[in-house]
Short mmCIF file of C-alpha atoms in Angstrom, two decimals:
data_model
loop_
_atom_site.label_atom_id
_atom_site.label_comp_id
_atom_site.label_asym_id
_atom_site.label_seq_id
_atom_site.Cartn_x
_atom_site.Cartn_y
_atom_site.Cartn_z
CA UNK M 1 32.63 -10.09 -15.91
CA UNK M 2 32.57 -6.84 -13.95
CA UNK M 3 32.04 -4.84 -17.16
CA UNK M 4 29.09 -7.03 -18.13
CA UNK M 5 27.62 -6.90 -14.62
CA UNK M 6 27.83 -3.10 -14.50
CA UNK M 7 26.27 -2.81 -17.96
CA UNK M 8 23.35 -5.12 -17.08
CA UNK M 9 22.88 -3.42 -13.70
CA UNK M 10 22.70 0.07 -15.22
CA UNK M 11 20.20 -1.10 -17.83
CA UNK M 12 18.07 -2.78 -15.16
CA UNK M 13 18.03 0.28 -12.88
CA UNK M 14 16.95 2.52 -15.77
CA UNK M 15 14.17 0.10 -16.69
CA UNK M 16 13.16 -0.19 -13.02
CA UNK M 17 12.74 3.58 -12.76
CA UNK M 18 10.84 3.63 -16.05
CA UNK M 19 8.57 0.77 -14.96
CA UNK M 20 7.91 2.49 -11.64
CA UNK M 21 6.83 5.72 -13.32
CA UNK M 22 4.70 3.94 -15.94
CA UNK M 23 2.90 1.52 -13.61
CA UNK M 24 2.36 3.96 -10.74
CA UNK M 25 1.39 6.69 -13.21
CA UNK M 26 -1.11 4.36 -14.84
CA UNK M 27 -2.54 3.49 -11.42
CA UNK M 28 -2.91 7.20 -10.59
CA UNK M 29 -4.55 8.04 -13.93
CA UNK M 30 -7.08 5.23 -13.67
CA UNK M 31 -7.99 6.12 -10.09
CA UNK M 32 -8.26 9.78 -11.05
CA UNK M 33 -10.56 9.04 -13.99
CA UNK M 34 -12.97 7.07 -11.82
CA UNK M 35 -13.02 9.78 -9.12
CA UNK M 36 -12.60 12.92 -11.20
CA UNK M 37 -16.03 14.29 -10.24
CA UNK M 38 -15.13 14.21 -6.55
CA UNK M 39 -11.84 16.02 -7.19
CA UNK M 40 -13.58 18.70 -9.24
CA UNK M 41 -16.27 19.17 -6.56
CA UNK M 42 -13.67 20.73 -4.26
CA UNK M 43 -13.18 23.62 -6.69
CA UNK M 44 -16.96 24.02 -6.99
CA UNK M 45 -17.33 24.25 -3.20
CA UNK M 46 -14.65 26.94 -3.06
CA UNK M 47 -16.33 28.88 -5.88
CA UNK M 48 -13.24 28.89 -8.11
CA UNK M 49 -13.49 29.51 -11.83
CA UNK M 50 -11.25 29.97 -14.84
CA UNK M 51 -7.52 29.53 -14.32
CA UNK M 52 -7.96 29.54 -10.53
CA UNK M 53 -10.10 26.42 -10.89
CA UNK M 54 -7.45 24.74 -13.06
CA UNK M 55 -4.63 25.54 -10.66
CA UNK M 56 -6.80 24.48 -7.74
CA UNK M 57 -7.55 21.15 -9.42
CA UNK M 58 -3.84 20.53 -10.10
CA UNK M 59 -3.05 21.34 -6.48
CA UNK M 60 -5.78 18.97 -5.31
CA UNK M 61 -4.50 16.13 -7.50
CA UNK M 62 -0.90 16.68 -6.39
CA UNK M 63 -1.80 16.84 -2.69
CA UNK M 64 -3.96 13.72 -2.77
CA UNK M 65 -1.93 11.42 -5.01
CA UNK M 66 1.47 12.34 -3.59
CA UNK M 67 0.62 10.42 -0.42
CA UNK M 68 -1.32 7.69 -2.24
CA UNK M 69 1.76 6.93 -4.36
CA UNK M 70 3.41 5.29 -1.35
CA UNK M 71 0.45 2.88 -1.06
CA UNK M 72 0.42 2.25 -4.81
CA UNK M 73 4.10 1.33 -4.63
CA UNK M 74 3.35 -1.33 -2.00
CA UNK M 75 0.74 -2.88 -4.28
CA UNK M 76 3.00 -2.76 -7.35
CA UNK M 77 6.36 -3.53 -5.73
CA UNK M 78 6.20 -7.15 -6.84
CA UNK M 79 5.50 -6.53 -10.53
CA UNK M 80 7.88 -3.59 -11.07
CA UNK M 81 11.13 -5.66 -10.88
CA UNK M 82 9.58 -8.33 -13.13
CA UNK M 83 8.69 -5.78 -15.80
CA UNK M 84 12.10 -4.12 -15.51
CA UNK M 85 13.92 -7.47 -15.83
CA UNK M 86 11.82 -8.42 -18.87
CA UNK M 87 12.54 -5.11 -20.59
CA UNK M 88 16.26 -5.42 -19.83
CA UNK M 89 16.64 -8.92 -21.29
CA UNK M 90 14.36 -8.14 -24.23
CA UNK M 91 16.44 -5.10 -25.14
CA UNK M 92 19.68 -7.10 -24.94
CA UNK M 93 18.13 -9.79 -27.12
CA UNK M 94 16.81 -7.28 -29.66
CA UNK M 95 20.23 -5.71 -30.20
CA UNK M 96 21.92 -9.16 -30.27
CA UNK M 97 23.84 -8.38 -27.09
CA UNK M 98 22.40 -11.42 -25.36
CA UNK M 99 23.28 -13.69 -28.31
CA UNK M 100 26.89 -12.47 -28.30
CA UNK M 101 27.14 -12.99 -24.55
CA UNK M 102 25.77 -16.53 -24.75
CA UNK M 103 28.06 -17.30 -27.70
CA UNK M 104 31.02 -16.29 -25.54
CA UNK M 105 30.12 -19.07 -23.14
CA UNK M 106 28.41 -16.97 -20.44
CA UNK M 107 25.29 -18.78 -19.11
CA UNK M 108 21.99 -16.93 -19.10
CA UNK M 109 21.69 -17.33 -15.32
CA UNK M 110 25.06 -15.64 -14.92
CA UNK M 111 23.85 -12.71 -16.98
CA UNK M 112 20.77 -12.44 -14.77
CA UNK M 113 22.73 -12.41 -11.49
CA UNK M 114 22.97 -8.57 -11.31
CA UNK M 115 19.23 -8.33 -11.97
CA UNK M 116 18.39 -10.80 -9.21
CA UNK M 117 20.67 -9.16 -6.66
CA UNK M 118 19.45 -5.66 -7.54
CA UNK M 119 15.82 -6.82 -7.21
CA UNK M 120 16.49 -8.18 -3.72
CA UNK M 121 18.13 -4.91 -2.65
CA UNK M 122 15.36 -2.79 -4.17
CA UNK M 123 12.78 -4.81 -2.26
CA UNK M 124 14.27 -3.18 0.80
CA UNK M 125 12.51 -0.01 -0.36
CA UNK M 126 9.25 -1.83 0.29
CA UNK M 127 10.19 -2.38 3.93
CA UNK M 128 11.19 1.25 4.33
CA UNK M 129 7.91 2.33 2.74
CA UNK M 130 5.72 0.06 4.88
CA UNK M 131 7.52 0.38 8.19
CA UNK M 132 8.72 4.00 8.23
CA UNK M 133 6.94 6.19 5.69
CA UNK M 134 3.33 5.03 5.44
CA UNK M 135 2.63 4.90 9.23
CA UNK M 136 3.45 8.62 9.48
CA UNK M 137 1.00 9.46 6.68
CA UNK M 138 -2.02 7.51 7.96
CA UNK M 139 -4.21 10.64 8.54
CA UNK M 140 -3.40 11.82 5.01
CA UNK M 141 -3.99 8.40 3.50
CA UNK M 142 -7.38 8.04 5.19
CA UNK M 143 -8.77 11.07 3.37
CA UNK M 144 -11.38 10.59 0.69
CA UNK M 145 -11.10 12.29 -2.70
CA UNK M 146 -13.38 15.09 -1.53
CA UNK M 147 -11.11 15.77 1.46
CA UNK M 148 -7.96 16.48 -0.54
CA UNK M 149 -5.96 19.58 0.51
CA UNK M 150 -7.22 19.09 4.06
CA UNK M 151 -4.94 18.21 6.93
CA UNK M 152 -6.75 14.92 7.50
CA UNK M 153 -10.02 13.23 6.83
CA UNK M 154 -12.86 14.19 9.16
CA UNK M 155 -14.51 11.19 10.77
CA UNK M 156 -17.81 11.28 12.65
CA UNK M 157 -18.98 8.11 14.36
CA UNK M 158 -20.18 6.63 17.63
CA UNK M 159 -17.99 4.63 20.01
CA UNK M 160 -19.88 1.61 21.29
CA UNK M 161 -17.40 0.10 23.71
CA UNK M 162 -13.69 0.86 23.46
CA UNK M 163 -11.37 -0.82 25.94
CA UNK M 164 -8.46 1.08 27.38
CA UNK M 165 -5.73 0.36 29.87
CA UNK M 166 -6.66 -1.23 33.22
CA UNK M 167 -9.84 -2.73 31.68
CA UNK M 168 -11.41 0.72 31.30
CA UNK M 169 -14.37 0.99 28.91
CA UNK M 170 -15.22 4.15 26.95
CA UNK M 171 -18.56 4.89 25.28
CA UNK M 172 -19.42 8.05 23.34
CA UNK M 173 -22.62 8.93 21.52
CA UNK M 174 -20.64 10.95 18.97
CA UNK M 175 -16.95 11.18 18.14
CA UNK M 176 -15.62 13.86 15.79
CA UNK M 177 -12.03 13.47 14.59
CA UNK M 178 -9.86 15.52 12.29
CA UNK M 179 -6.36 14.14 12.28
CA UNK M 180 -4.52 13.77 15.57
CA UNK M 181 -4.79 17.40 16.71
CA UNK M 182 -8.55 18.02 16.87
CA UNK M 183 -11.12 15.70 18.38
CA UNK M 184 -14.34 16.02 20.36
CA UNK M 185 -16.59 13.53 22.13
CA UNK M 186 -20.21 13.99 23.14
CA UNK M 187 -22.20 12.11 25.82
CA UNK M 188 -19.17 10.34 27.25
CA UNK M 189 -19.36 7.36 29.62
CA UNK M 190 -16.26 5.76 31.13
CA UNK M 191 -16.45 2.67 33.34
CA UNK M 192 -13.42 1.87 35.48
CA UNK M 193 -13.11 -1.84 36.30
CA UNK M 194 -10.84 -4.02 38.38
CA UNK M 195 -8.79 -6.98 37.18
CA UNK M 196 -11.87 -9.21 37.43
CA UNK M 197 -13.80 -6.80 35.15
CA UNK M 198 -16.08 -5.69 38.00
CA UNK M 199 -17.07 -1.98 37.88
CA UNK M 200 -15.41 0.32 40.38
CA UNK M 201 -16.65 3.74 39.24
CA UNK M 202 -18.65 5.37 36.46
CA UNK M 203 -17.60 8.67 34.88
CA UNK M 204 -20.17 10.73 32.91
CA UNK M 205 -19.52 13.89 30.90
CA UNK M 206 -21.53 16.02 28.49
CA UNK M 207 -18.53 16.43 26.18
CA UNK M 208 -14.78 16.02 25.99
CA UNK M 209 -12.22 17.96 23.94
CA UNK M 210 -8.78 16.61 23.08
CA UNK M 211 -5.80 18.60 24.37
CA UNK M 212 -2.71 17.66 22.32
CA UNK M 213 -0.39 19.39 24.78
CA UNK M 214 -1.65 17.48 27.82
CA UNK M 215 -2.30 14.39 25.71
CA UNK M 216 -5.59 14.07 27.58
CA UNK M 217 -9.30 14.89 27.33
CA UNK M 218 -10.71 18.03 28.95
CA UNK M 219 -14.18 17.12 30.24
CA UNK M 220 -17.25 19.36 30.42
CA UNK M 221 -20.08 18.70 32.87
CA UNK M 222 -18.37 15.61 34.29
CA UNK M 223 -19.56 13.63 37.30
CA UNK M 224 -18.28 10.36 38.69
CA UNK M 225 -20.04 7.65 40.69
CA UNK M 226 -17.60 5.95 43.04
CA UNK M 227 -17.97 2.88 45.21
CA UNK M 228 -19.77 0.64 42.74
CA UNK M 229 -17.99 -2.51 43.92
CA UNK M 230 -19.70 -5.23 45.97
CA UNK M 231 -20.51 -4.07 49.51
CA UNK M 232 -19.44 -0.45 48.83
CA UNK M 233 -21.49 2.69 49.34
CA UNK M 234 -21.83 4.62 46.09
CA UNK M 235 -21.21 8.38 46.06
CA UNK M 236 -21.51 10.96 43.30
CA UNK M 237 -19.17 13.92 42.96
CA UNK M 238 -18.00 16.42 40.37
CA UNK M 239 -15.02 15.33 38.28
CA UNK M 240 -12.64 18.10 37.20
CA UNK M 241 -9.42 16.30 36.26
CA UNK M 242 -8.59 15.56 32.60
CA UNK M 243 -9.20 12.05 31.35
CA UNK M 244 -5.88 10.50 30.41
CA UNK M 245 -5.50 6.99 29.07
CA UNK M 246 -2.87 5.84 26.52
CA UNK M 247 -5.55 3.89 24.65
CA UNK M 248 -8.01 6.80 24.42
CA UNK M 249 -6.33 9.02 21.82
CA UNK M 250 -7.65 10.34 18.48
CA UNK M 251 -5.24 8.06 16.65
CA UNK M 252 -6.45 4.98 18.51
CA UNK M 253 -10.08 5.98 17.98
CA UNK M 254 -9.47 6.36 14.26
CA UNK M 255 -8.01 2.85 14.19
CA UNK M 256 -10.96 1.61 16.25
CA UNK M 257 -13.37 3.06 13.71
CA UNK M 258 -11.59 2.30 10.42
CA UNK M 259 -10.21 -1.18 9.89
CA UNK M 260 -8.34 -0.12 6.75
CA UNK M 261 -6.14 2.16 8.86
CA UNK M 262 -4.86 -0.88 10.75
CA UNK M 263 -3.43 -2.27 7.51
CA UNK M 264 -1.28 0.86 7.20
CA UNK M 265 0.41 0.43 10.58
CA UNK M 266 3.98 -0.75 10.87
CA UNK M 267 4.79 -4.22 12.22
CA UNK M 268 5.81 -2.68 15.53
#
């Protein structure tokens, strides 16, 4: 039976690879057709023409859909083994290999054992894709079609009330993000609260710039009102230290703003 198992396994793996390329390729082509104008607009903005425009378009398509392929695989991972198994058994039946095997007394379920086991093992690729690969590409995957060939999609939004560690609340009139390396906040308000959610101090700043080396926010025009608790005397002073909170990072703010990014996170 080892010869038969190896033969069926090789045929299934070939059909699996073929099904992967066909289904994912079809997904890419359909998505590209519906968004072709946005992909072409990048070349128009750069003022490219002739062969430079063609090469630029190919580079744009490759850069955008290379990362999207990992998401497409998650969506198609269930159907790919089914299509590959169907093609494998249909080919064996067409060339009378399946009839000869059944005539020799080998049950159909026994013939399908290598296919079932290989499908279970290949589903492990889905876990690797979801848990290890996709979380590292979230900034790339959040780009729109018009933001291809950029490091990450640029998001501009307001932060209404974002909770950090120690019940801290952050509010910003405008938040500008570009990946995890560049970020800027305008009209920043931070309220520090105790465990009973009572305010202790109020930090105000005209703007804040993200420092990836310090992993903190450098504040401009910052002042802090201290002593806001019951029975305390409030004082106002200049605040010069960077604002550092594990929950107030560009990555966390991107997740706060875009719910679809949360679906790309790993289980951990």
